[in-house]
Amino acid sequence: MRAPLSWLREYVDLPAGETGRDVQAKLIAAGLEVERVEQLGTGLTGPLVVGQVLTIEELEGFRKPIRFCTVDVGQANGTGEPQEIVCGARNFSVGDKVVVVLPGAVLPGDFAIAARKTYGKTSHGMICSGEELGMGDDGTHGIIVLPQEYEPGTDAIELLELVDEVLDIAVTPDRGYCLSMRGIARELATAYGLPLRDPALLDVPAPNSYGYPVQVADPAACDRFTARTVTGLDAEARSPIWLQRRLQKAGMRPVSLTVDITNYVMLELGQPLHAYDRTRIQGAIGVRRAEPGEKLTTLDGTKRVLDAEDLVITDDRGPIGLAGVMGGAETEIADHGAATSSTEVVIEAAHFDPIVVARAARRHKLSSEAAKRFERGVDPQAASAAAQRTVDLLVLLAGGTAEAGVTEVVTPSGPHTIAMRADHPDRVAGVRYGRESVVRRLQQVGCDVYGQDELIVTVPSWRPDLTDPNDLAEEVIRLEGYENLPSTLPQPPAGRGLTERQRLHRRVGRALAGAGYVEALNYPFVGDEALDHLGLEADDPRRTAVRLVNPLSDTEPALRTTLLPGLFAALRRNDGRGEHDLALFETGLVFRPTGDEATPVRLPVDRRPTDEEIAALDAALPRQPRRAAVVLAGAREQTGWWGQGRPATWADAVEAGRTVAREAGVELIVRQDQHAPYHPGRCAALLAVVDGQETLVGNAGELHPRVTKAFGLPERTCAMEIELDLLERARTGALQAPHVSAFPVATQDVALVVDASVAAADVEAALKAGAGELLESLRLFDVFTGEQLGEGKKSLAYALRFRADDRTLTAEEASAAREAAVRSAVERTGAVLRGA
């Protein structure tokens, strides 16, 4: 909403020295979003005067029409002689009054005017258009042609009100009353503590039985309809300059006198109006719902097929307007200069249901100034005053005659009242205002307040957003000043904090980030195509997904059952942008329905749900385990002066699983596996002991070539996915910090020959079991196969580190522990010490 400061001063006697910036600060403190203050006429200096065109000479031989004019500017040029001006516009004639800027003046944009030779003539000034003066478009795109009553030499800067300040206010949906000068002026009067001259306080004649006939068939959607008739309008009357300028400053284009007046009153009072050419209306005006298939051509020239929910204005022929949104073309007021101008009009000032108007505007994709106001709430009590104000202006400016008939169809309704404790704003804000301040502020808003400790507040008709005590508390708090609210940090109760699950989630994220992975956050949606690309079998549990009723995308209508497709998409996107060495991770929920979920209950909205209802709702949810996943491609270590790099392999994916497990205090068991979407020969099963049993907690490895091709991923892409909830259950006791011994380590290497079918993890477990408590760590550093070992054999070389907490180990102690580890491996796996 654009509000000229000069217009606001008509309703509030602001101090003479107050600028737009001062007013902006006051309104912002009162809770309005004043985005900027536009300075009109900045840098404009005269002489800028009214001139009368005396002669026009058409200049020939140029690419475009050029005219050499003489213009009477009175004594503004110091001589009284006609001013010679070259102009290319065609929308004025000899005898017209125009706006002339003389040499020495400066137009907006620092455009200095001087005499200059052009098109073979010397132009002493310029005949101005509205756009050149910063007035905006008046619809003609040409020279300003003024009414004949202004004398040549009259100061045009003052006449056209070119110097002003305009407040640009972003009106929030709950402040619909501020889409009017009346509403903004009320806020301004309250902010300054000054009285308001309410423009809606008019003497309005009582309704009678001989007004224009109106029939309202849907009183719930249209609870008030006022109709007034004005006849004998001057067909040649045009909007005066002051009216045009106010519309332009408010962001509207002047059209014709009748339309301009209805727009002016809408801006002034906030009540949308519509004027019908009475000669084009057939029979009584009606308000009803549209019949399916009915059609209406609106004022924008579009033929629209109406919906049964649309509220329409009708006459005997059918719809003549879309109620609260836009009028119809068949009863449109003719512009001045038309072949048949409108001399008799019927003024409509009605109040429509906000939801009905909003739905119709969106249904037809038709935004209008009227719909913008109706859907935010219009003062129903202002309809009669707005109709009267329109009639008065038509009589004053167009020479019309107001007919005595006044039609007013009203659905009876009482004022809205709210019961509120006098100290409720105090409890909401944490500040003691006191009853007197609360009552005073509510009265400034326009409320009637009665009572002592328990207040009965009658809400004004222009504030439909005030519906409960909290709304009233907000009004008190904002008028008392948000800046006066104390800043108090909340004190959390003792013993609260992150849950163990949340701590694990954070530790895992930090550990993976420390290992060089970058977190990628993806939407939790998946489609059948992605599941097909993963190569899942028809009976794979990951294909059983929760389907959404209103998915964001038709291609991803279900909640994800695995984190991998989202990470694959992120990897593909980054690889396509030139980042080829990638390591991404994500932690989040997956959704795994069991089929035993109950039908969810619909919770009530008029009360707090019971514990049983909440429990029933929880029972309808699918299982939602939290998981962590990584995906790698390209180089894991870069090549540089320090040496050769290496590509990411399945071993890095397995190590990522171990990194996650270490944060949960769990040691993984790694075995060979076959599990989609991994390569069958490069897939590891990640197991942990959960509740005393080995349990699959995840998988890692290199993706199958068909999967990388289907997803458009780089070759040899690797991935890992692990379930954090199972790792949390696998942990026994509190997470222990590592113990660092001050005594030196004793290192022993051992190479064992085993059958190729024996898993390295089994050999490792056997070595650990035999080495005892002195074993600090165990690492496989070499795998060898060859003819010298025999067919079907492999050699596994391990580095064993022994250390004691209380002493330095002797060579005999370290060797004894090594031999015990080897004996255990021989007994459990059939291993043979290499070289023995």
XYZ file of C-alpha atoms in Angstrom, residues 230 258 261-262 265 273 347 385-395:
18
model
C -26.616 8.952 -9.683
C -16.436 7.562 -12.460
C -13.796 8.144 -7.985
C -14.560 4.531 -7.037
C -12.877 6.026 -2.279
C -16.807 -0.317 -4.958
C -22.960 2.367 -7.225
C -20.323 5.651 4.020
C -18.265 4.591 0.993
C -21.371 4.664 -1.233
C -22.292 8.112 0.103
C -18.753 9.411 -0.424
C -18.835 8.154 -4.028
C -22.204 9.799 -4.641
C -20.975 13.105 -3.177
C -17.899 13.133 -5.440
C -19.947 12.258 -8.537
C -22.325 15.119 -7.773
